[in-house]
Structures are given as structure tokens and as C-alpha cells.
Coordinates of C-alpha atoms and ligand atoms in Angstrom, one line a residue:
Chain H
M25 CA 83.1 136.9 204.6
G26 CA 80.6 137.2 201.8
Q27 CA 83.4 136.0 199.4
K28 CA 82.3 133.6 196.8
V29 CA 84.9 131.4 195.1
Y30 CA 83.7 128.8 192.6
M31 CA 86.4 126.1 192.1
D32 CA 84.2 123.4 190.7
H33 CA 84.7 124.1 186.9
A34 CA 85.1 120.4 186.1
A35 CA 81.5 119.9 187.3
T36 CA 80.3 122.6 185.1
T37 CA 81.0 126.2 184.0
Y38 CA 78.9 129.3 183.6
T39 CA 77.8 130.2 180.1
K40 CA 79.8 133.2 178.8
P41 CA 77.8 136.3 178.1
E42 CA 79.0 136.4 174.5
V43 CA 77.9 132.8 174.1
L44 CA 74.5 133.5 175.6
E45 CA 74.1 136.6 173.4
E46 CA 74.5 134.5 170.2
M47 CA 72.0 131.9 171.6
L48 CA 69.2 134.2 172.5
P49 CA 67.7 135.0 169.1
Y50 CA 67.3 131.3 168.4
F51 CA 64.7 131.1 171.2
T52 CA 62.4 133.8 170.0
E53 CA 63.2 135.1 166.5
I54 CA 64.9 132.4 164.6
F55 CA 62.9 129.6 165.9
G56 CA 62.2 127.6 162.8
N57 CA 62.8 123.9 162.5
P58 CA 66.0 123.2 160.5
S59 CA 64.2 120.4 158.7
S60 CA 61.5 122.7 157.3
V61 CA 61.4 123.8 153.7
H62 CA 60.3 127.3 154.3
G63 CA 62.4 130.4 155.0
F64 CA 62.2 130.1 158.8
G65 CA 63.6 126.6 158.6
R66 CA 66.3 127.6 156.1
Q67 CA 67.5 130.3 158.4
A68 CA 67.7 127.8 161.3
R69 CA 69.5 125.4 159.1
R70 CA 72.2 128.0 158.3
A71 CA 72.8 128.5 162.0
L72 CA 73.0 124.7 162.5
D73 CA 75.5 124.4 159.6
H74 CA 77.6 127.3 161.0
A75 CA 77.8 125.6 164.5
R76 CA 78.8 122.4 162.8
E77 CA 81.6 124.1 160.9
R78 CA 82.9 125.9 164.0
T79 CA 82.9 122.6 165.9
A80 CA 84.7 120.7 163.1
K81 CA 87.3 123.4 162.8
A82 CA 88.1 123.3 166.5
L83 CA 89.0 119.6 166.2
N84 CA 90.4 119.7 162.7
A85 CA 87.5 117.5 161.5
Q86 CA 85.0 117.8 158.6
P87 CA 81.6 119.3 159.4
S88 CA 80.0 116.1 158.1
E89 CA 81.8 114.2 160.9
I90 CA 80.2 116.2 163.7
F91 CA 76.9 115.0 165.3
F92 CA 75.2 117.0 167.9
T93 CA 73.8 115.3 171.0
A94 CA 72.4 116.1 174.4
G95 CA 75.7 116.1 176.1
G96 CA 78.8 114.1 177.1
S97 CA 76.9 111.2 178.6
E98 CA 74.9 110.6 175.4
S99 CA 78.0 110.9 173.2
D100 CA 79.8 108.3 175.3
N101 CA 76.8 106.0 175.3
W102 CA 76.4 106.3 171.6
A103 CA 80.0 105.9 170.6
I104 CA 80.4 102.7 172.6
K105 CA 77.1 101.0 172.2
G106 CA 76.8 102.1 168.6
T107 CA 80.1 100.7 167.5
A108 CA 79.8 97.6 169.7
L109 CA 76.5 96.6 168.2
A110 CA 77.5 97.5 164.6
N111 CA 80.7 95.5 164.7
R112 CA 79.6 92.4 166.5
D113 CA 80.5 90.3 163.5
K114 CA 84.1 91.3 163.9
G115 CA 84.4 90.6 167.6
N116 CA 83.0 91.3 171.1
H117 CA 86.0 92.7 173.0
I118 CA 86.3 96.3 174.2
I119 CA 89.3 97.8 175.9
T120 CA 88.9 100.8 178.3
T121 CA 90.5 102.0 181.5
A122 CA 89.8 101.7 185.2
I123 CA 89.4 105.5 185.5
E124 CA 86.7 106.4 183.0
H125 CA 83.8 108.6 183.7
H126 CA 80.6 106.6 184.6
A127 CA 79.1 107.4 181.2
V128 CA 81.8 105.1 179.7
F129 CA 82.3 102.8 182.7
D130 CA 78.6 102.0 183.2
T131 CA 78.0 101.6 179.5
C132 CA 80.8 99.0 179.3
K133 CA 79.3 97.3 182.3
F134 CA 76.0 97.2 180.5
L135 CA 77.6 95.7 177.4
E136 CA 79.3 93.1 179.6
K137 CA 75.9 91.9 180.7
N138 CA 75.0 91.6 177.1
G139 CA 77.7 89.3 175.7
F140 CA 80.7 91.7 175.4
E141 CA 84.0 91.3 177.1
V142 CA 85.6 94.4 178.5
T143 CA 89.2 94.9 179.7
Y144 CA 89.7 97.7 182.2
L145 CA 93.3 98.8 181.9
P146 CA 94.9 99.7 185.2
V147 CA 96.7 103.0 185.6
D148 CA 99.9 103.9 187.5
E149 CA 100.1 106.0 190.7
Y150 CA 99.6 109.2 188.6
G151 CA 96.5 107.9 186.8
M152 CA 98.4 107.2 183.5
V153 CA 97.5 104.3 181.3
A154 CA 100.3 101.9 180.5
V155 CA 100.6 101.8 176.7
D156 CA 102.4 98.4 176.9
Q157 CA 99.5 96.9 178.7
L158 CA 97.1 98.2 176.1
K159 CA 99.1 96.5 173.4
E160 CA 99.0 93.2 175.3
A161 CA 95.3 93.5 175.9
I162 CA 94.5 93.6 172.2
T163 CA 93.1 90.4 170.7
D164 CA 91.8 89.6 167.3
R165 CA 88.3 90.0 168.8
T166 CA 89.0 93.6 169.9
I167 CA 86.6 96.0 168.2
L168 CA 87.0 99.2 170.2
I169 CA 89.4 101.0 172.4
S170 CA 88.0 103.8 174.6
V171 CA 90.4 105.9 176.6
M172 CA 89.5 109.3 178.1
F173 CA 91.6 112.2 176.9
A174 CA 91.9 113.8 180.4
N175 CA 90.5 112.6 183.7
N176 CA 87.7 114.6 185.3
E177 CA 88.8 113.9 188.9
I178 CA 92.5 114.0 189.0
G179 CA 93.2 115.8 185.7
T180 CA 95.7 113.3 184.3
I181 CA 96.1 113.7 180.5
Q182 CA 96.6 110.4 178.7
P183 CA 99.0 109.5 175.9
I184 CA 96.3 109.8 173.3
E185 CA 98.6 110.1 170.3
E186 CA 100.4 106.9 171.1
I187 CA 97.1 105.1 171.8
G188 CA 95.7 106.4 168.5
R189 CA 98.7 105.1 166.6
I190 CA 98.4 101.7 168.1
A191 CA 94.7 101.5 167.4
R192 CA 95.2 102.6 163.8
E193 CA 98.0 100.0 163.3
R194 CA 95.8 97.3 164.6
K195 CA 92.7 98.6 162.8
I196 CA 90.7 98.9 165.9
Y197 CA 88.3 101.8 166.4
F198 CA 89.5 104.4 169.0
H199 CA 87.0 106.5 171.0
T200 CA 88.1 109.2 173.4
D201 CA 86.0 110.9 176.0
A202 CA 87.4 114.5 175.6
V203 CA 84.7 116.1 177.7
Q204 CA 87.3 117.6 180.1
A205 CA 90.0 118.1 177.5
V206 CA 88.2 120.4 175.0
G207 CA 89.3 124.0 175.5
N208 CA 92.2 122.8 177.7
V209 CA 94.3 120.7 175.4
P210 CA 94.9 121.2 171.7
I211 CA 93.0 118.5 169.8
D212 CA 93.6 117.4 166.2
V213 CA 91.6 114.3 165.4
E214 CA 93.5 113.6 162.3
K215 CA 96.9 113.9 163.8
L216 CA 95.9 111.9 166.9
N217 CA 94.2 109.1 164.9
I218 CA 90.9 109.5 166.8
D219 CA 87.9 107.8 165.3
M220 CA 85.3 109.1 167.8
L221 CA 85.4 111.9 170.3
S222 CA 82.9 113.0 172.9
L223 CA 82.5 116.6 174.0
S224 CA 80.1 118.6 176.1
A225 CA 79.4 122.4 175.9
H226 CA 78.9 123.1 179.6
K227 CA 82.5 122.2 180.4
F228 CA 83.9 125.0 178.2
Y229 CA 81.6 128.0 179.1
G230 CA 78.7 126.9 176.8
P231 CA 75.2 125.8 177.8
K232 CA 74.2 122.5 179.6
G233 CA 72.5 119.6 177.9
V234 CA 74.2 119.9 174.5
G235 CA 77.3 118.1 173.2
A236 CA 78.7 116.4 170.2
L237 CA 80.2 113.2 169.0
Y238 CA 82.8 113.4 166.3
I239 CA 82.6 110.3 164.1
K240 CA 85.3 109.8 161.6
R241 CA 84.1 109.2 158.0
G242 CA 83.8 105.5 157.4
V243 CA 83.4 104.4 161.0
K244 CA 80.7 101.7 161.3
I245 CA 78.3 102.8 164.0
L246 CA 74.5 102.4 164.5
P247 CA 72.2 105.3 165.0
Y248 CA 71.5 106.0 168.6
I249 CA 68.1 107.7 168.6
H250 CA 65.7 106.4 166.0
G251 CA 62.8 108.4 164.6
G252 CA 64.0 111.0 162.1
A253 CA 66.4 112.1 159.5
Q254 CA 68.2 114.7 161.6
E255 CA 72.0 114.5 162.0
R256 CA 72.3 112.5 158.7
N257 CA 69.9 109.9 159.9
R258 CA 72.0 109.1 162.9
R259 CA 70.5 111.0 165.7
A260 CA 66.8 111.7 165.5
G261 CA 65.0 114.6 167.1
T262 CA 64.5 118.3 166.4
E263 CA 67.8 119.9 167.1
N264 CA 68.4 122.0 170.2
L265 CA 69.3 124.9 168.1
P266 CA 70.0 127.6 170.8
G267 CA 72.2 125.0 172.6
I268 CA 74.0 124.0 169.4
V269 CA 74.6 127.6 168.5
G270 CA 76.0 128.2 172.0
L271 CA 78.2 125.1 171.6
G272 CA 79.6 126.4 168.3
K273 CA 80.4 129.8 169.7
A274 CA 81.8 128.4 173.0
I275 CA 84.2 126.0 171.3
E276 CA 85.4 128.6 168.9
L277 CA 86.2 131.0 171.8
A278 CA 87.7 128.2 173.8
V279 CA 90.2 127.3 171.1
E280 CA 91.0 130.9 170.3
N281 CA 91.7 131.7 174.0
M282 CA 93.4 128.4 174.8
A283 CA 97.0 129.6 175.1
D284 CA 96.2 132.5 177.5
H285 CA 93.7 130.5 179.4
N286 CA 96.1 127.6 180.0
A287 CA 99.0 129.9 181.0
R288 CA 96.9 131.7 183.5
L289 CA 95.2 128.7 185.0
T290 CA 98.4 126.6 185.2
S291 CA 100.2 129.3 187.1
M292 CA 97.3 129.8 189.6
R293 CA 97.0 126.0 189.9
D294 CA 100.7 125.5 190.6
R295 CA 100.7 128.2 193.3
L296 CA 97.6 126.6 194.9
I297 CA 99.2 123.2 194.9
R298 CA 102.5 124.4 196.2
E299 CA 101.1 126.4 199.0
I300 CA 98.6 123.9 200.2
L301 CA 101.1 121.0 200.2
S302 CA 103.6 123.2 202.2
R303 CA 101.0 124.6 204.6
V304 CA 99.1 121.3 205.4
E305 CA 101.0 118.4 206.8
Y306 CA 99.9 114.9 205.8
S307 CA 98.6 116.1 202.5
R308 CA 99.3 114.9 199.0
L309 CA 98.5 115.8 195.4
N310 CA 96.5 113.2 193.4
G311 CA 97.2 112.9 189.7
H312 CA 100.2 113.7 187.6
P313 CA 102.4 116.6 188.7
T314 CA 102.7 118.1 185.2
K315 CA 100.6 116.1 182.7
R316 CA 97.4 117.4 184.2
L317 CA 94.6 119.7 183.1
P318 CA 95.5 123.4 183.6
G319 CA 92.8 124.0 186.2
N320 CA 92.8 120.8 188.1
A321 CA 94.1 120.4 191.7
N322 CA 93.2 117.3 193.6
F323 CA 94.4 116.8 197.2
S324 CA 94.1 114.2 199.9
F325 CA 94.2 115.3 203.5
E326 CA 94.8 112.4 205.8
F327 CA 92.6 111.7 208.9
I328 CA 89.6 113.8 207.7
E329 CA 86.6 113.2 205.5
G330 CA 85.7 115.0 202.3
E331 CA 82.1 115.8 202.8
A332 CA 82.8 117.6 206.1
L333 CA 85.6 119.4 204.3
L334 CA 83.2 120.5 201.5
L335 CA 80.6 121.7 203.9
S336 CA 83.2 123.7 205.8
L337 CA 84.5 125.3 202.6
D338 CA 81.0 126.1 201.5
L339 CA 80.3 127.9 204.7
K340 CA 83.3 130.1 203.7
G341 CA 81.9 130.6 200.2
I342 CA 84.3 128.1 198.5
A343 CA 82.8 125.5 196.1
G344 CA 84.8 122.3 195.5
S345 CA 84.1 118.6 195.2
S346 CA 85.3 115.3 196.7
G347 CA 85.8 111.6 195.9
S348 CA 84.9 110.6 199.4
A349 CA 82.5 107.7 199.9
C350 CA 80.3 110.0 202.0
T351 CA 79.7 112.3 199.0
S352 CA 78.7 109.6 196.6
G353 CA 75.2 108.3 196.6
S354 CA 76.6 104.7 196.5
L355 CA 78.8 105.3 199.6
D356 CA 81.8 103.9 197.6
P357 CA 84.9 106.0 197.3
S358 CA 85.9 107.3 193.9
H359 CA 86.9 104.4 191.6
V360 CA 89.6 106.8 190.2
L361 CA 91.3 107.3 193.5
L362 CA 91.2 103.6 194.3
A363 CA 92.6 102.9 190.8
I364 CA 95.7 105.1 191.5
G365 CA 96.3 103.0 194.6
L366 CA 95.0 105.1 197.4
P367 CA 93.7 103.2 200.4
H368 CA 90.0 103.9 201.2
E369 CA 90.7 106.2 204.1
I370 CA 92.9 108.5 202.1
A371 CA 90.5 108.6 199.2
H372 CA 88.1 109.6 202.0
G373 CA 89.9 112.9 202.6
S374 CA 90.1 114.0 199.0
L375 CA 89.3 117.4 197.7
R376 CA 89.1 118.5 194.0
L377 CA 89.4 122.2 193.2
T378 CA 89.1 123.0 189.5
L379 CA 89.9 126.5 188.4
G380 CA 88.3 128.4 185.5
D381 CA 88.2 131.7 183.7
D382 CA 86.5 133.6 186.5
N383 CA 89.1 132.7 189.2
T384 CA 91.7 135.3 190.3
D385 CA 94.9 135.4 192.2
E386 CA 92.8 136.8 195.2
D387 CA 90.7 133.6 195.0
I388 CA 93.9 131.5 195.4
D389 CA 95.0 133.7 198.3
Y390 CA 91.7 133.2 200.0
V391 CA 91.7 129.4 199.6
I392 CA 95.3 129.2 200.8
E393 CA 94.3 131.1 203.9
V394 CA 91.0 129.3 204.7
L395 CA 91.7 125.7 203.7
P396 CA 94.5 124.9 206.2
E397 CA 92.4 126.2 209.1
I398 CA 89.5 124.0 208.1
V399 CA 91.7 120.9 207.8
T400 CA 93.2 121.7 211.3
R401 CA 89.7 122.1 212.8
L402 CA 88.5 118.8 211.4
R403 CA 91.6 117.0 212.4
E404 CA 91.1 118.2 215.9
M405 CA 87.8 116.3 215.8
S406 CA 89.2 113.2 214.3
P407 CA 90.1 110.2 216.4
L408 CA 92.6 109.1 213.8
F409 CA 94.7 112.3 213.9
A410 CA 95.9 112.0 217.5
Q411 CA 96.4 108.2 217.1
N412 CA 98.5 108.3 214.0
K413 CA 100.1 111.6 213.8
G414 CA 103.8 111.3 213.5
G415 CA 103.5 107.5 213.6
R416 CA 104.3 106.8 210.0
E417 CA 105.1 108.2 206.7
F418 CA 102.3 109.5 204.5
V419 CA 101.9 107.7 201.1
Chain D
M24 CA 70.3 119.2 202.0
Y25 CA 70.9 119.3 205.8
S26 CA 68.5 120.8 208.4
E27 CA 69.4 123.9 210.4
Q28 CA 70.0 121.8 213.5
V29 CA 72.4 119.5 211.6
M30 CA 74.4 122.5 210.4
D31 CA 74.4 124.0 213.8
H32 CA 75.8 120.9 215.4
F33 CA 78.3 120.6 212.5
I34 CA 79.5 124.1 212.8
N35 CA 79.5 124.2 216.6
P36 CA 79.8 120.6 217.6
R37 CA 79.2 120.1 221.4
N38 CA 81.5 117.8 223.4
V39 CA 84.4 117.4 221.0
G40 CA 87.4 116.0 222.7
E41 CA 88.7 113.2 224.9
I42 CA 88.2 112.5 228.6
E43 CA 91.3 111.4 230.5
N44 CA 90.8 108.2 232.5
A45 CA 87.3 107.9 231.0
D46 CA 85.2 105.2 232.7
G47 CA 84.0 103.9 229.3
V48 CA 85.5 104.3 225.8
G49 CA 83.9 103.0 222.6
Q50 CA 85.2 103.2 219.1
V51 CA 83.2 101.9 216.1
G52 CA 83.6 102.0 212.4
N53 CA 80.8 102.5 209.9
A54 CA 80.6 99.4 207.7
K55 CA 79.0 101.4 204.9
C56 CA 81.4 104.2 204.2
G57 CA 84.4 103.6 206.5
D58 CA 83.9 106.4 209.0
I59 CA 84.9 106.2 212.6
M60 CA 83.6 107.5 215.9
K61 CA 85.1 107.4 219.3
V62 CA 83.1 108.1 222.5
Y63 CA 84.5 108.8 226.0
L64 CA 82.2 108.7 229.1
K65 CA 82.7 109.8 232.7
I66 CA 80.2 107.7 234.7
E67 CA 79.3 108.1 238.4
N68 CA 76.9 105.7 240.0
D69 CA 75.7 104.6 236.6
I70 CA 74.9 108.2 235.7
I71 CA 76.7 109.7 232.7
V72 CA 78.2 112.9 234.1
D73 CA 80.3 113.8 231.0
A74 CA 80.6 112.6 227.4
K75 CA 83.0 113.6 224.7
F76 CA 83.6 112.4 221.1
K77 CA 86.0 112.4 218.2
T78 CA 84.7 111.6 214.8
F79 CA 86.3 110.9 211.4
G80 CA 83.3 111.3 209.1
C81 CA 80.9 113.4 207.1
G82 CA 78.8 116.3 208.3
A83 CA 75.9 114.1 209.4
A84 CA 78.3 111.9 211.3
I85 CA 79.8 114.9 213.2
A86 CA 76.4 116.3 213.9
T87 CA 74.9 113.1 215.2
S88 CA 78.0 112.5 217.3
S89 CA 77.5 115.9 218.8
M90 CA 73.7 115.4 219.4
S91 CA 74.0 111.9 220.8
T92 CA 76.6 113.0 223.4
E93 CA 74.2 115.9 224.3
L94 CA 71.3 113.5 224.7
I95 CA 73.0 111.1 227.0
K96 CA 74.6 113.6 229.4
G97 CA 73.0 113.4 232.8
K98 CA 71.2 110.2 231.9
S99 CA 71.6 106.8 233.5
I100 CA 73.4 104.2 231.5
H101 CA 70.2 102.3 231.2
E102 CA 68.4 105.2 229.6
A103 CA 71.4 105.9 227.4
L104 CA 71.4 102.3 226.2
K105 CA 67.9 102.9 224.8
L106 CA 69.1 105.8 222.6
T107 CA 68.3 105.0 219.0
N108 CA 69.7 106.4 215.9
K109 CA 66.2 107.5 214.9
A110 CA 65.9 109.5 218.1
V111 CA 69.2 111.2 217.4
A112 CA 68.1 112.0 213.8
E113 CA 64.8 113.3 215.0
A114 CA 66.4 115.6 217.5
L115 CA 68.4 117.0 214.6
G116 CA 65.3 117.8 212.6
G117 CA 65.8 114.7 210.4
L118 CA 68.5 113.5 208.1
P119 CA 68.5 112.9 204.3
P120 CA 67.7 109.2 203.6
V121 CA 71.3 108.4 202.3
K122 CA 72.6 109.8 205.6
M123 CA 70.6 107.7 208.0
H124 CA 73.4 105.2 208.3
C125 CA 75.6 107.9 209.8
S126 CA 73.4 108.1 212.9
V127 CA 73.9 104.4 213.5
L128 CA 77.5 105.2 214.1
A129 CA 76.6 107.4 217.0
E130 CA 74.2 104.9 218.5
D131 CA 76.7 102.1 218.3
A132 CA 79.6 104.2 219.7
V133 CA 77.6 105.2 222.8
K134 CA 76.6 101.5 223.3
A135 CA 80.2 100.4 222.9
A136 CA 81.4 102.9 225.5
I137 CA 78.8 101.8 228.0
E138 CA 79.6 98.2 227.4
D139 CA 83.3 99.0 228.0
Y140 CA 82.3 100.6 231.3
L141 CA 80.3 97.6 232.3
K142 CA 83.1 95.3 231.4
K143 CA 85.6 97.3 233.3
Q144 CA 83.3 97.0 236.3
G145 CA 83.0 93.3 235.8
R146 CA 79.3 93.5 234.9
A147 CA 79.4 92.8 231.2
E148 CA 75.9 92.1 230.1
Ligands
PLP25 C1 85.0 113.0 181.5 C2 83.5 113.2 181.4 N1 82.7 112.5 180.6 C3 81.4 112.6 180.5 C4 80.8 113.6 181.3 C5 79.3 113.7 181.1 O1 78.9 114.9 180.4 P1 77.5 115.5 180.5 O2 77.3 116.0 181.8 O3 77.5 116.6 179.4 O4 76.5 114.4 180.2 C6 81.5 114.4 182.1 C7 80.9 115.4 183.0 O5 80.5 115.2 184.1 C8 82.9 114.2 182.2 O6 83.7 114.9 183.1
FES26 S1 79.5 108.8 207.9 FE1 80.0 108.5 205.8 S2 78.3 109.2 204.9 FE2 78.0 109.9 206.9

């Protein structure tokens, strides 16, 4: 024992040492306020501009289209509420999906309570949005389409290019929550016809509590935080400069390393999936077999519950997460797993393992060895296993 | 988030299994999160001489199943019927508030197993 295997990179990643190194001087030496006239301020301003350029370049955007925020949740809230309120004269209809992160989902619920109408597009068994249904859902009152780039639970990557094309043809704003996609999928906002894009630094080896919203030139959107001229009058508040510098460095590294990173993670992920599915009976993979994030593996193990599984894995030094009702404060199973058609009891036995830069082939070996034993032990305790085993086909 | 006692009963649950020809069997589902617990009792002269369980549920559900079967072994069915989920939680050094409902599962399963026993004896209350 004593082994520690972190496989919860979709929840958050560590900050890379070279990112931290760039950040450090901005706490102590270069601490000026970027809005100040003096030299201290100008030095800070240069760092802010540099981070904005790096972020823009990573997305093929213009620096003037990048607005720094306090993370993915804020970016999502701003994009959706900001465009909904600014375009009310054009309509009150928003289209999103049934598998969005709560930062989008709950924001849409909030708008529904305030006079907006929201269509939640269903997804297929792999978590893929049907583009035909999107077309049918559009009305002359539709002002915004918000579809996540890649899902945080099951890793499914959406047909963003097609959705962007449809939105552009129909002249409807298109926002995408790319919090999980940045650093894992090449993103070109011009080519993909994206009007707004949310990202968050702590998902790509940057610091927590800092993110950005890309807003295409010309998009009509209200400011989100009032009170100052920062971020071109759109997002008030003295900038989190160390965090923003970290974001800039992290996104640059992520894009530079993407090809290697993806190849390495995909091969580890595929071996993990293959071995677990073959070693554990009554197990299934959730999400798309190939159109999925390079580091994402999401399983369901029938007859057992996810929290008990996570605790057992944690005792062996393995960190994962689950969509089980018992792990959510609300005691509802993951809406994503229900949306792909899993019955409650199979969502219950779900396990998400998300790989990252620090994982090795030895980590995969260790999980492959330990996980089946844990599943067996929990099944021996489960009244459902003895009752149902062999009785029917697994979904 | 869990106490040492909860973790102990989760890692080494007491009384896991089934009892063949049990005198009372109770299975209940948790309305809140969908978990299931099944309790088997061996009863002689209204005294619970053995108790076993199987649980499909979270760490707290497994630990409270384990603790409640421990608490009722050797007790009369009347004493066992007085077992409350609070007593089970206390014996485990407490449960996080969101996990209190898990202990209800254990209380209900024990009660269901005793009721099954009484019914089989033609003494349903
Ligand atoms: C898809 C998605 N959107 C939004 C968020 C929220 O990001 P943040 O934690 O930076 O607020 C997350 C992270 O949990 C996410 O995975
Ligand atoms: S039994 Fe589901 S949360 Fe404990």
C-alpha cells in the first residue's frame, strides 16, 4: 500500500510547477494594480495583456475578445444571463441540453423562473446531442443556444462545428461551456462559429478560481459585475493577476502539449476501459466509445453503490468520483446518467476515473488489479447480486 | 467525513451474509436514494440468536447495517423493536447530517424482519 493514484482530474488538476513559477512574482514583487497610472501599475498591465494574448491565441480569438473571470461557473452564468437579458427584445427562448454542468443548467432554471423559456435537448445513449432535434427546436424567439463542448461526467464530445454552423445560419448566439475541453480538444472559435466560450484554469493545470469568457466581437451582452472599468467595462473588480498570469501560462502549455498529452492519455484510458470491462462482469462503459475526452473513463457496476465504491478505492489510495445519488447532497442520481437512459439503480453504481498528466501505466495496472476485487467484495454484500445474477442481460 | 467507528464497520462489516431458513426476513428500500437492505434473523423464544444482513448502499448504509445487527443480537424481539436509527447512529459516533436517512434503512429493515417473524408465527401485531 502507500500507493496514491489521483484519477479525478475532471474535478480539478494540480498547478504545474512551471505555471506556479510564473505566478509567484505577481504576489510579492509585481503587485501593482493594472488600472494604476504609475510604473507598478503599468508593469502589472503588461502581464495582464500578455495573459490575454496567450489565451486568445490558444482559441484563435482576438485579445480584445477575452474577458477574465473567477472561473467556469462565473463564465457560464455571465454568458447566459448576460445575453438573455441583453436580447430580450428579440426573444425569450434558450436552447440547451439535458446534460449540461449545473453552472449552465441551474442558470437556465433561474431564467425560466424569470420569464424565459428553455428547451433542454435530449441526448442519445452515448450522451450525444441530436443536431436534427436542435434544428427543430429553433423558433423565431430563440436568442441563445448553449451546448457544452465536452461533458464533465461521461466525457462525450459534442458536434460543436455542426451546431455552430446552424446557429450562425439562423443568426442565433452560440455559447459553449468548454471547461472540460480546453487542453483536450483543439478549439478554433472562428472555424467553429462560437460566439461565447467558457473556460477555467484549474482544469488544465492552472490555478483555481480563475477562468475566462470568450465573447466574439459584436455580441450583445450585459456586463456581469458592475462597479469598475476593468475588462473593458464588462467585468468590474481588481484583476486576480497571479491567477490570470497562471491561466495564460497554463493554456499556452496545454495547447503546445496537446498532441502528446492526448495520445498518452487515450492509450492509458483505452487499456483501463478494456481491462475493467473484461475483468468485471455486469459492468458497462458510460459515454461514447471514441468521441470522448482522452482522460475520461466512466463505468457502471451493477448491484453496488458508488459512494461505497469510492470509499473502498480511497482506502487503497485511489481517488475517483461517482454519479450515485448517495454522493450528491441532493440524493438524486446524476442527471447526465439519467439523460443517457440509465435506470436509477445502474446510475447508482457509477464510477468516473479521469486521467491526467501525472498518471502512469503503473497507475493503470494498480487500478486494474484493485478495482475488480473491490467490486466483488461489495457485491458479496449486496442483496441484489445474489437475486439477479445471471437472471437477465445487462443493459 | 465519517467517524472512525463508521469506517471500521464499513471496512470490516459484522454479520454480512444470509441465514438459511431464517425465522424472520425483512427487506426495505430507502425512499430517499434508492438503497436496499435485507436482514435475516434467527429467533429462539423471542430472543434474536443470530442476525445477518446484505446491503446495497453507501458507506453509512453498510456501517449502520453492521452496527444494528450487532446491537440486536442477544436481545429480545421487544427490545429490538425499540431500536432507533438515532441509537444506531450514536453507537457509530454520529453520522453526517446528509447521511442520517441511511440509518433509517437499518431500523426499518430490523423491524420488517421481526414483523415477518411474528407474521409467520401468526402473531402479527
Ligand atoms: C463542464 C463544466 N462547467 C463548469 C464548471 C465549473 O467550473 P469552475 O469550478 O471553475 O467554476 C466545471 C467544473 O466543475 C465543469 O466541468
Ligand atoms: S443509503 Fe444512500 S446515501 Fe446512504
